[in-house]
CSV table of C-alpha atoms in Angstrom, one decimal:
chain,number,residue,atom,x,y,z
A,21,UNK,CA,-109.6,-47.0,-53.8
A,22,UNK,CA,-108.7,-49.2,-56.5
A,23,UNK,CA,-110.1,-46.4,-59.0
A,24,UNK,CA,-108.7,-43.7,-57.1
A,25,UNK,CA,-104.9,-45.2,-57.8
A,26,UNK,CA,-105.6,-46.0,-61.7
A,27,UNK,CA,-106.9,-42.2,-62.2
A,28,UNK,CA,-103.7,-41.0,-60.3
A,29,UNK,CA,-101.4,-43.5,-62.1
A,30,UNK,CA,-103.2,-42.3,-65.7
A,31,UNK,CA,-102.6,-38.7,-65.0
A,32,UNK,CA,-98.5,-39.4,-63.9
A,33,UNK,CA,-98.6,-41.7,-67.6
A,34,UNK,CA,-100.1,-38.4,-69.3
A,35,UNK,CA,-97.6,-36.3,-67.4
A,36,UNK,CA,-94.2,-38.1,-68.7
A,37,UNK,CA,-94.9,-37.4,-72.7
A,38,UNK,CA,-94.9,-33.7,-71.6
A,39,UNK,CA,-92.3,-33.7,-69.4
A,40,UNK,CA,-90.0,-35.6,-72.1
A,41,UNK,CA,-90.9,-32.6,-74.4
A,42,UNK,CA,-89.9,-29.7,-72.3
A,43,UNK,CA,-86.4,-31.7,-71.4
A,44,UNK,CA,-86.1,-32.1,-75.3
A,45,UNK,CA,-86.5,-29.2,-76.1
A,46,UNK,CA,-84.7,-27.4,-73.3
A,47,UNK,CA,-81.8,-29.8,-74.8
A,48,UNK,CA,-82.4,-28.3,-78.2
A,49,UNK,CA,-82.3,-24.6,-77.2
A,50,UNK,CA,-79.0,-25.5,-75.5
A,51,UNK,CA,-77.4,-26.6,-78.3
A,52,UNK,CA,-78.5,-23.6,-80.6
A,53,UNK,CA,-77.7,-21.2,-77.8
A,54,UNK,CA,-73.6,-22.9,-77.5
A,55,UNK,CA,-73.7,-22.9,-81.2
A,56,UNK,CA,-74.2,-19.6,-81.5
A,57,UNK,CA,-72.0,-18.7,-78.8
A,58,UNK,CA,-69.3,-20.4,-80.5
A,59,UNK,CA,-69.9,-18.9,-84.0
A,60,UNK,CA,-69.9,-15.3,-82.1
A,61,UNK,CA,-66.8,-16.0,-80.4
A,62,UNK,CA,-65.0,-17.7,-83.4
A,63,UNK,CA,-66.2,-13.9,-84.8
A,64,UNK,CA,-64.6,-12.1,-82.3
A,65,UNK,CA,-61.0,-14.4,-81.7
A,66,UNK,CA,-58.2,-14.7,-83.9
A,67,UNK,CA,-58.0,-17.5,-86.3
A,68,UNK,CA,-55.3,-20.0,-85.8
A,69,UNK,CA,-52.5,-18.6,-87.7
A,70,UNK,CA,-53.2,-15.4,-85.8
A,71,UNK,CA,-53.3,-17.6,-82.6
A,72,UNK,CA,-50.0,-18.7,-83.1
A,73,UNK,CA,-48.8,-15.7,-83.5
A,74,UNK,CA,-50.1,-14.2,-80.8
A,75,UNK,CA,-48.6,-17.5,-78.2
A,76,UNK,CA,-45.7,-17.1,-79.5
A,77,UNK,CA,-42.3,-16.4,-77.5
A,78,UNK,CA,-40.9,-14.4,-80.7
A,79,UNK,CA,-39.6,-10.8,-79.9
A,80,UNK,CA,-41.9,-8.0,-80.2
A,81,UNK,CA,-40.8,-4.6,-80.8
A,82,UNK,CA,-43.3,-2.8,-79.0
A,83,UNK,CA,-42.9,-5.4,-75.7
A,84,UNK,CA,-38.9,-4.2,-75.8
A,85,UNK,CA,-39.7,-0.2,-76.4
A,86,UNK,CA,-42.5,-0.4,-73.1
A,87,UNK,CA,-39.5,-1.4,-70.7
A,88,UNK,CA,-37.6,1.6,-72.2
A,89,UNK,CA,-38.4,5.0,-69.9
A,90,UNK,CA,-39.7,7.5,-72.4
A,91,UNK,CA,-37.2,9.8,-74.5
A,92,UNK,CA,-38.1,13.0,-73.3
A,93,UNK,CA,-39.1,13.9,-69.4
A,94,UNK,CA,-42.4,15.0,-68.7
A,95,UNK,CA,-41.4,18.8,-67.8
A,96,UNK,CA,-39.6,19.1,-71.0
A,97,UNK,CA,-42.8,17.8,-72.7
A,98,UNK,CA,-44.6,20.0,-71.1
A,99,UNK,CA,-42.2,22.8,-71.8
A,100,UNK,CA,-42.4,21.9,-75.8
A,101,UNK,CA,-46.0,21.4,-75.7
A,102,UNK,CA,-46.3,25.4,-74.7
A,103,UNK,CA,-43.9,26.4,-77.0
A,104,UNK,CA,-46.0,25.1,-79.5
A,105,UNK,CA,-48.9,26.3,-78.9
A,106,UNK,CA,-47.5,30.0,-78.8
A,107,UNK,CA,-46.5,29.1,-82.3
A,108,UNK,CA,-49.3,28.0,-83.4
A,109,UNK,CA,-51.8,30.3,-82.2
A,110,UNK,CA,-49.4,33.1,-83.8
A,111,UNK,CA,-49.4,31.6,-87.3
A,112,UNK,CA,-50.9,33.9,-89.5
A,113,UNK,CA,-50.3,32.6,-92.6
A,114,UNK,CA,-47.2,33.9,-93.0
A,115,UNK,CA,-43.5,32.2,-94.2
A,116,UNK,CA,-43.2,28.9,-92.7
A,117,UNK,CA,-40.6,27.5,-90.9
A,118,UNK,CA,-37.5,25.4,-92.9
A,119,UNK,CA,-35.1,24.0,-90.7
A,120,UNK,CA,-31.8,24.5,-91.1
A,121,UNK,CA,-30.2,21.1,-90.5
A,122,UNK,CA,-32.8,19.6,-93.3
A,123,UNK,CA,-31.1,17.0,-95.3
A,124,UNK,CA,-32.3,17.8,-99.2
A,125,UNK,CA,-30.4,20.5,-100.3
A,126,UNK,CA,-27.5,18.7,-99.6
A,127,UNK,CA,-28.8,15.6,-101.5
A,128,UNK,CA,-29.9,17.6,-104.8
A,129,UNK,CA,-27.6,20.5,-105.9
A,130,UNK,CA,-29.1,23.5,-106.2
A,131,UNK,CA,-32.7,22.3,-105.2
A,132,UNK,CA,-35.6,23.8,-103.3
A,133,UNK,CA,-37.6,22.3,-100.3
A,134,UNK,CA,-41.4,21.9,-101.4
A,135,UNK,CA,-43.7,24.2,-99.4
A,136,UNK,CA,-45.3,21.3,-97.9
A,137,UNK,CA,-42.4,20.1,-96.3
A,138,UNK,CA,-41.8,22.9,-94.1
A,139,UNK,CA,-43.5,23.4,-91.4
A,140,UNK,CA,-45.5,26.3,-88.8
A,141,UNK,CA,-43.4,26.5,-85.9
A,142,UNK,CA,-39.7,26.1,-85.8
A,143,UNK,CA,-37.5,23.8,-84.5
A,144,UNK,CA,-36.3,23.5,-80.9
A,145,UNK,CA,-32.7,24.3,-80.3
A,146,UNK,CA,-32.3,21.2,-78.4
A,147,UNK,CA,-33.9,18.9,-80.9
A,148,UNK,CA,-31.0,17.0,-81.7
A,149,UNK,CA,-31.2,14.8,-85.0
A,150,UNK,CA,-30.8,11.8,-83.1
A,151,UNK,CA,-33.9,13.0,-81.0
A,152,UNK,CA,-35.8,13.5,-84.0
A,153,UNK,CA,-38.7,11.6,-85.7
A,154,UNK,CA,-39.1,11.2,-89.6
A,155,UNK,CA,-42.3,11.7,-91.3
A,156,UNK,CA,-42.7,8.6,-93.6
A,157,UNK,CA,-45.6,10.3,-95.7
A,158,UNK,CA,-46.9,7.1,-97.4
A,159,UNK,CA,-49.8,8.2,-100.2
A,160,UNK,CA,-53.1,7.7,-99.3
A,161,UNK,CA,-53.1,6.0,-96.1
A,162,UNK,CA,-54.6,8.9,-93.8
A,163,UNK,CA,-50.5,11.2,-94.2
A,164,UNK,CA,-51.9,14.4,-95.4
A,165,UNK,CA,-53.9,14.3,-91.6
A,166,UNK,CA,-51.4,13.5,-90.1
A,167,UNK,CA,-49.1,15.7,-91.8
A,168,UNK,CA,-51.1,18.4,-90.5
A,169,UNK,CA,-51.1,17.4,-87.2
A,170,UNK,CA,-48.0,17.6,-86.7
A,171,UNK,CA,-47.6,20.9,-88.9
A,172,UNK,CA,-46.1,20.9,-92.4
A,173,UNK,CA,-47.8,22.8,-94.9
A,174,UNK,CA,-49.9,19.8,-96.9
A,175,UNK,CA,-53.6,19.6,-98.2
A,176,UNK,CA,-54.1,21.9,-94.8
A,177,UNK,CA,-57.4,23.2,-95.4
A,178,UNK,CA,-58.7,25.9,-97.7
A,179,UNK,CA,-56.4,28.6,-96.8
A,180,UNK,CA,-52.8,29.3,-95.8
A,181,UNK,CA,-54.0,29.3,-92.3
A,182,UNK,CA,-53.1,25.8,-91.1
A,183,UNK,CA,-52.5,26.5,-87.6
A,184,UNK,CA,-56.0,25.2,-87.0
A,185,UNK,CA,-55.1,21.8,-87.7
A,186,UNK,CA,-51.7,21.5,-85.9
A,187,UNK,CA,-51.6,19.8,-82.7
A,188,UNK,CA,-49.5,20.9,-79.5
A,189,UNK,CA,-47.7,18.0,-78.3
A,190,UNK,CA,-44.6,16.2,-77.9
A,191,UNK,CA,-44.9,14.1,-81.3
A,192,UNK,CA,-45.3,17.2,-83.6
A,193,UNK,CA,-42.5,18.9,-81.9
A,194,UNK,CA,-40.1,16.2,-82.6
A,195,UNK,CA,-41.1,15.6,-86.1
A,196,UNK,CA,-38.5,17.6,-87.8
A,197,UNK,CA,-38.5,16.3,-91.1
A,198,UNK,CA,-40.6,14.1,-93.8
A,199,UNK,CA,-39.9,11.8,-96.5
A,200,UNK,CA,-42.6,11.7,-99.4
A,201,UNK,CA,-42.2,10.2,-102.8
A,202,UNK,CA,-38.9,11.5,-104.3
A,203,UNK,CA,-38.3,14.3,-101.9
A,204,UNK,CA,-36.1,12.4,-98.7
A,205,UNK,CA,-35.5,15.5,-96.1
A,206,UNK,CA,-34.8,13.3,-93.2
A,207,UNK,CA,-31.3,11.8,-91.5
A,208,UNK,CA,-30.3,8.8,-91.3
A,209,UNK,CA,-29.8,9.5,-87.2
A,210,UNK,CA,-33.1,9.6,-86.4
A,211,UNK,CA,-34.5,8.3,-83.5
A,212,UNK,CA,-37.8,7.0,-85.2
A,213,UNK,CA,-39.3,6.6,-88.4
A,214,UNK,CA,-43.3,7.9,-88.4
A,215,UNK,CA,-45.4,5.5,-90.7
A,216,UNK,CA,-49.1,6.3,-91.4
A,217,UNK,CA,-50.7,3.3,-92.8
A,218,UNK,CA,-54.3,1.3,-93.7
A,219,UNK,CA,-55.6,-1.4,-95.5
A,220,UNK,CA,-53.4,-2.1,-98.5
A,221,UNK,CA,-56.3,-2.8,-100.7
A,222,UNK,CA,-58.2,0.5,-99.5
A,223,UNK,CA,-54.8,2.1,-100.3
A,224,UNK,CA,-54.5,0.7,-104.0
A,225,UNK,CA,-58.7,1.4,-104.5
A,226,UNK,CA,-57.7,5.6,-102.9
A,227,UNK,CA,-54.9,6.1,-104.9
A,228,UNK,CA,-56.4,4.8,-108.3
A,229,UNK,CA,-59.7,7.3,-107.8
A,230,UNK,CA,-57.6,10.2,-106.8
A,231,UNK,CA,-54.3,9.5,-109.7
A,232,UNK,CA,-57.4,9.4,-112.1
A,233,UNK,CA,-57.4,12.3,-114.8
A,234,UNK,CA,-60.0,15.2,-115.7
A,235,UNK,CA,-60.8,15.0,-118.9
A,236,UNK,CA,-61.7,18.7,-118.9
A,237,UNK,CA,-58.6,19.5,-118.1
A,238,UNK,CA,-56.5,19.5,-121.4
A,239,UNK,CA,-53.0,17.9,-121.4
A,240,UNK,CA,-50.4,19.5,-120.5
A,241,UNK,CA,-52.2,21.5,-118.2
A,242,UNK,CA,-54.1,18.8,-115.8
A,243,UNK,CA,-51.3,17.4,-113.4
A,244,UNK,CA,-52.9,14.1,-113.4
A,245,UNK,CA,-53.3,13.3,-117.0
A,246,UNK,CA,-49.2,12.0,-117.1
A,247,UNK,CA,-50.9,8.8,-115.9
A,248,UNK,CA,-53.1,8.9,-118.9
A,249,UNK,CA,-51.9,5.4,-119.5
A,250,UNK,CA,-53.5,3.5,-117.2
A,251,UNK,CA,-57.2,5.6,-117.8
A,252,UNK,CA,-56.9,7.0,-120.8
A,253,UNK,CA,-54.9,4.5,-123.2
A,254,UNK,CA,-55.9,1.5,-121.6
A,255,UNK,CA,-59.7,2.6,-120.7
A,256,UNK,CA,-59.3,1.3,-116.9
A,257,UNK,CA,-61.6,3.9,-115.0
A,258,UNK,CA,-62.2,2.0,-112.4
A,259,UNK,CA,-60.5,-0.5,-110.1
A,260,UNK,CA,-62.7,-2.9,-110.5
A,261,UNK,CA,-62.6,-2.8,-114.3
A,262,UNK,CA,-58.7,-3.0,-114.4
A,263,UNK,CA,-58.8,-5.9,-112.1
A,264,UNK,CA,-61.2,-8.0,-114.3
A,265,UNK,CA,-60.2,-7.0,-117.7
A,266,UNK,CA,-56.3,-5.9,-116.5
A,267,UNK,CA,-55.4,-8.3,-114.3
A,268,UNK,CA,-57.6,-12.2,-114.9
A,269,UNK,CA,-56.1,-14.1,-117.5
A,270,UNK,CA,-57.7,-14.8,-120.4
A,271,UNK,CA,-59.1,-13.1,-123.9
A,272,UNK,CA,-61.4,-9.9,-121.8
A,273,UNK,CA,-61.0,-7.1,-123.8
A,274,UNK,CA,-57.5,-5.6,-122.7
A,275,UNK,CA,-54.7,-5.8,-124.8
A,276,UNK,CA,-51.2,-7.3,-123.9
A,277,UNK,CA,-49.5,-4.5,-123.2
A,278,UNK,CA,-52.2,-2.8,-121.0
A,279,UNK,CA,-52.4,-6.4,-118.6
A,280,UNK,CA,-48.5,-5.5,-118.1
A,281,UNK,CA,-49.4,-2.1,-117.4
A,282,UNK,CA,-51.5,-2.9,-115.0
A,283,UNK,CA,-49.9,-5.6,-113.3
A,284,UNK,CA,-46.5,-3.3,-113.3
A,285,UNK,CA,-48.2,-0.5,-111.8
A,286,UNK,CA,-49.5,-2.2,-108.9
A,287,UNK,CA,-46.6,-3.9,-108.1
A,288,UNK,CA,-44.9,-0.5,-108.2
A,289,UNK,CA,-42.3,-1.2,-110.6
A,290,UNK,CA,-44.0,1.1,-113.7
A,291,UNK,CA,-44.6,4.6,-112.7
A,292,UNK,CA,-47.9,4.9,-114.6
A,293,UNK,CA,-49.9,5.6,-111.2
A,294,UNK,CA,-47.8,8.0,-108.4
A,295,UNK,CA,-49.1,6.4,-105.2
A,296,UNK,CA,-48.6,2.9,-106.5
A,297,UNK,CA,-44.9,3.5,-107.9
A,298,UNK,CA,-44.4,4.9,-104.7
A,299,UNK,CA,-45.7,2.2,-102.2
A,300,UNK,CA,-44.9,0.8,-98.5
A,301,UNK,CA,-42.0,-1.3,-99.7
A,302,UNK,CA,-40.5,2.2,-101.5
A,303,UNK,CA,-41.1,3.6,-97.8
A,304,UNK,CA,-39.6,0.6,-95.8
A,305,UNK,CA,-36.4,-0.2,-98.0
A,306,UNK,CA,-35.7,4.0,-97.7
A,307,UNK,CA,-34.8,3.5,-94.3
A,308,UNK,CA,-32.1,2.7,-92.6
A,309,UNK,CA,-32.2,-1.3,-92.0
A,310,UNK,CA,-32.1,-1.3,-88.3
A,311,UNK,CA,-34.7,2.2,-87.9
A,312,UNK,CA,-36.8,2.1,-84.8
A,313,UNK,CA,-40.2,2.4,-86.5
A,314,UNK,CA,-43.5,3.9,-84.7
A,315,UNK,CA,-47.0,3.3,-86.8
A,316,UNK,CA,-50.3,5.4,-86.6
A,317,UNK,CA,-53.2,3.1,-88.4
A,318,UNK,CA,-55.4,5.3,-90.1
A,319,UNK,CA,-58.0,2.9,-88.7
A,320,UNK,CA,-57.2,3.8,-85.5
A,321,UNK,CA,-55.2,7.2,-85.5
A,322,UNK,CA,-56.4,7.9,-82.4
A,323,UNK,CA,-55.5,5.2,-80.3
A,324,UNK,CA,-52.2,4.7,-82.0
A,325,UNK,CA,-51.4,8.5,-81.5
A,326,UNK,CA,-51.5,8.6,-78.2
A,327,UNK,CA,-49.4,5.2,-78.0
A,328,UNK,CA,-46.7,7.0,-79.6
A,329,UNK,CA,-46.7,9.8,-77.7
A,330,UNK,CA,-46.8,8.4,-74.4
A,331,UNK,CA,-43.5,6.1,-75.9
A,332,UNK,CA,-42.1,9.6,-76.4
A,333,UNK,CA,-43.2,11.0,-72.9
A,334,UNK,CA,-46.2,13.1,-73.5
A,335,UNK,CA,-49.9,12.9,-72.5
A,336,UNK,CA,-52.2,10.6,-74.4
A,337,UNK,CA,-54.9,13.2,-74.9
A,338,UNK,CA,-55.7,13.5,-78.6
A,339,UNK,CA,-59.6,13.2,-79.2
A,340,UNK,CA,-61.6,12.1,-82.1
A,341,UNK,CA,-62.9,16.0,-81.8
A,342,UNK,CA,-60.0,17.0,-82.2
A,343,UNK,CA,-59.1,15.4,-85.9
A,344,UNK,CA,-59.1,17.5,-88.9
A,345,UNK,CA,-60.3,15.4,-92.4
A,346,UNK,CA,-57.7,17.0,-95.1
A,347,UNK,CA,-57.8,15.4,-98.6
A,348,UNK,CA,-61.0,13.7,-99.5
A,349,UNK,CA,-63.9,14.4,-102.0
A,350,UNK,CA,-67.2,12.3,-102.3
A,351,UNK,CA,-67.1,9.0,-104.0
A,352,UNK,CA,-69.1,7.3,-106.5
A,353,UNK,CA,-70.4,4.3,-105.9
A,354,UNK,CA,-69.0,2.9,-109.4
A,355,UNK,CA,-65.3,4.2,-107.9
A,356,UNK,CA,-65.5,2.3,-105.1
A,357,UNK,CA,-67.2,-1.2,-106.0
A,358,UNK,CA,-64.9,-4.5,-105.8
A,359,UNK,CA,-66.4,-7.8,-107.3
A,360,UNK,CA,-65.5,-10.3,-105.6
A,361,UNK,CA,-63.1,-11.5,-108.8
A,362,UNK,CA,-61.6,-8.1,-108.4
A,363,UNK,CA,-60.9,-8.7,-104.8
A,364,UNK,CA,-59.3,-11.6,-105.2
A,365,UNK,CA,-56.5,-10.8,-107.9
A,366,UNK,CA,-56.1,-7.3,-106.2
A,367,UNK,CA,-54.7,-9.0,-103.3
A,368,UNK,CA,-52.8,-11.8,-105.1
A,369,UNK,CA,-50.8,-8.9,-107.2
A,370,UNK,CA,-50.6,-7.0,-103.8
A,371,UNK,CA,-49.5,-9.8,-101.6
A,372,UNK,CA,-45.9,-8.7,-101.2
A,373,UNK,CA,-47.2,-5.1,-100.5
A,374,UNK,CA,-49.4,-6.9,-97.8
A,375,UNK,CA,-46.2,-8.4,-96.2
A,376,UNK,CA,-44.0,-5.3,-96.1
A,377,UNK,CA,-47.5,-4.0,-94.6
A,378,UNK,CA,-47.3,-6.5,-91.8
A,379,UNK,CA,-43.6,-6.3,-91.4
A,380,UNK,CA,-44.1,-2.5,-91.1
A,381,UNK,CA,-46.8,-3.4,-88.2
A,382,UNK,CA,-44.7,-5.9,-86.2
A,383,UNK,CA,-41.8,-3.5,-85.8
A,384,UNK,CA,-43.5,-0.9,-84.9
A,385,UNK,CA,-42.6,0.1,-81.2
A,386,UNK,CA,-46.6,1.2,-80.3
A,387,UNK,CA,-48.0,-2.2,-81.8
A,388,UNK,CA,-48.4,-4.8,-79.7
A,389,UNK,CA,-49.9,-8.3,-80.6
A,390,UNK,CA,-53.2,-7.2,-79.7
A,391,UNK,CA,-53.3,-4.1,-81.6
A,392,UNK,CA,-51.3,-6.4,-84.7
A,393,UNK,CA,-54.4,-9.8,-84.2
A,394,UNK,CA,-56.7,-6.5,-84.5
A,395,UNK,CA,-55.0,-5.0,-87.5
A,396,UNK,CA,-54.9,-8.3,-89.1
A,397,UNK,CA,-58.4,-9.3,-88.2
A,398,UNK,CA,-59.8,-6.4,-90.6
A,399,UNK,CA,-57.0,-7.3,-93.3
A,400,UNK,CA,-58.3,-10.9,-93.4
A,401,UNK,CA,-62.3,-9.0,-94.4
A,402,UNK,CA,-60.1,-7.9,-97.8
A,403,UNK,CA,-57.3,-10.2,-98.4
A,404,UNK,CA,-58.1,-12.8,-96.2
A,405,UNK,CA,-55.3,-14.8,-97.8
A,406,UNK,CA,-52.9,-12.8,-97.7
A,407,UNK,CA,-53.4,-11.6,-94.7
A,408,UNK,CA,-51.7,-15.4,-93.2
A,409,UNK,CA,-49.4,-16.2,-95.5
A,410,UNK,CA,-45.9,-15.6,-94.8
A,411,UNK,CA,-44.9,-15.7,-98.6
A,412,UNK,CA,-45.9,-15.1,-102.3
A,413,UNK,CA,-46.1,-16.7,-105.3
A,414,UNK,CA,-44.0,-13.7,-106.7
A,415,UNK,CA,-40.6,-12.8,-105.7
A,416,UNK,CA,-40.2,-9.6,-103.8
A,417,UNK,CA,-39.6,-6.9,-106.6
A,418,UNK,CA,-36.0,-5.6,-106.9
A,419,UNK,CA,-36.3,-1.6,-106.2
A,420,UNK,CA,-32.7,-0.8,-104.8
A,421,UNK,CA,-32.4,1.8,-108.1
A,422,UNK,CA,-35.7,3.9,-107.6
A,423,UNK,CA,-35.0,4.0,-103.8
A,424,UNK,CA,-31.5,5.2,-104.8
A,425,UNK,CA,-32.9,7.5,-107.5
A,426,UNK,CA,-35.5,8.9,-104.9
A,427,UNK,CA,-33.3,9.3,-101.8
A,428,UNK,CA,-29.9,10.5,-103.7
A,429,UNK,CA,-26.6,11.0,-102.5
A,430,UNK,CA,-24.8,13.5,-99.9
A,431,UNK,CA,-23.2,15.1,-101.8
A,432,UNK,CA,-21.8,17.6,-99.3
């Protein structure tokens, strides 16, 4: 017996070592498992700042504009939605459409409407300007879709044929009128303001490959080569090169003057590069001060069109199918590569750009917080500075003469 209890009592001593290790180590993978858990959750929630934000009792536009019942009823939607489509499918090609209450001819004397700014179908008799919405056409941010979409004649496909790309509904009906670098065809009545927007940064890096000059083409007859001072004179042919030898401080093989031009450009106070001159703040300080503004992300133009069109009244039933891709040519990989250097002064010099940018996306009556926490989520992967601070280092530019300039007068 007495051997019988010391073999039993050896194996339970041999048992406990073991048993200690699979505890341990269940412990262990515990820990990793939580860790990991948090890290993927940290990836996925918004940072403090954003946090804040987002618990925050301040007024949201888009919170205000839900209560609101829609501007138009659902049978009149419905009855614009047809009428569009009659016009569309009948578009041949042929003369387009210039509304007659359109605002430019009586802001420049003796001028003409652009082709692009008029559109396929006409206007609805009872489209009232103060039922109207104006097209904010910001450059390179996804607009030239967009445009489309909603029918005015602009980078519409191949042909003259652009009916293919306009879409029946409630938010292309209403959109009467568009404002796009110096030509302003809108009123100041409007009910809403139409922004189409993205990443500032992924704006600055479109706009510099597409303002960028053929050489083959001989001045005066490329259309591009008037911003021959960034590229040609200053021998910046790529972003990334005019950020590290433009923009960083210090003896790197730009002259003065062409680390001005540079730093002017992108801050949109030189008109060396079109779609930098003509920026989100040019756009936002156009406006009337107290405009109700509606946004379509070109990150999400989807989502955010059928946001706006359900504020309006209409179905949300635009597809990704259903998008056309206007504008774009393939990219090489030099064009788009960012250093990490680059990155960082690109955002520095477009901080105030990125606030007008956020400013933009809190009024907007479609955005709420959780669309804005998701909008700055993806701005914090390029400017992740910027993207939570509230100020900047410089003062907000003073552009009240090029918006004058741009806009003009009534002058009857």
């Amino acid at each position: 017996m007495t051997r019988i209890a010391r073999r039993s009592t050896d194996k339970e001593h041999r048992a406990v070592p073991w048993f200690g290790m699979w505890i341990g180590l269940a412990l262990v993978l515990s820990v990793i498992y939580c860790w990991s858990a948090g890290r993927l959750i940290s990836a996925y929630s918004p940072s403090p700042a954003l946090r804040a934000y987002l618990e925050s009792d301040a007024p949201v536009e888009s919170e205000e504009a839900a209560a609101k019942p829609p501007m138009f009823n659902s049978s009149f939607a419905e009855y614009l939605k047809k009428g569009l489509s009659y016009y569309i499918e009948a578009y041949d090609g042929g003369k387009p459409y210039q509304y007659k209450d359109s605002s430019y001819p009586h802001r420049r004397a003796n001028a003409t409407l652009p082709l692009w700014f008029k559109k396929v179908f006409p206007l609805n008799k009872h489209m009232a300007p103060d039922k109207q919405t104006c097209f904010m056409h910001v450059g390179k941010a996804g607009g030239s879709t967009i445009g489309c979409m909603l029918g005015f004649l602009i980078h519409c496909g191949d042909d003259d044929k652009t009916n293919y790309q306009s879409v029946p509904s409630l938010l292309a009906a209403t959109t009467a009128h568009s404002f796009h670098r110096e030509v302003y065809d809108c009123s100041d009545t409007a009910a809403n303001y139409l922004f189409v927007i993205r990443d500032p940064l992924a704006r600055a890096l479109s706009a510099f490959n597409y303002a960028k000059p053929d050489l083959s083409e001989k001045y005066p007859f490329s259309k591009k080569y008037k911003d021959k001072e960034i590229y040609v004179d200053c021998d910046f042919w790529t972003l990334n090169d005019l950020a590290e030898r433009g923009l960083v401080k210090g003896n790197n093989g730009a002259s003065d003057e062409c680390k001005d031009r540079a730093k002017k450009a992108l801050l949109g106070t030189e008109n060396n590069l079109v779609h930098w001159f003509y920026n989100y703040q040019f756009y936002y300080e156009s406006m009337p001060p107290d405009a109700n503004i509606v946004v379509i992300r070109n990150e999400h133009i989807v989502d955010d069109w059928n946001e706006v069109e359900t504020l309006l009244g209409g179905a949300a039933d635009l597809t990704e199918e259903s998008l056309p891709v206007n504008n774009q040519y393939e990219k090489k990989p030099e064009e788009v590569y960012l250093s990490d250097t680059a990155k960082v002064v690109l955002c520095k010099t477009l901080c105030n750009e990125i606030q007008v940018y956020k400013t933009i996306l809190k009024r907007a009556q479609n955005i709420k917080k959780k669309q804005y926490i998701q909008s700055m989520q993806e701005l914090m992967t390029s400017c992740p500075k910027e993207a939570l601070e509230e100020s900047c280092a410089d003062d907000m530019p003073d552009i009240s003469l090029k918006v004058e300039k741009a806009k003009g007068e009534l002058i009857y």
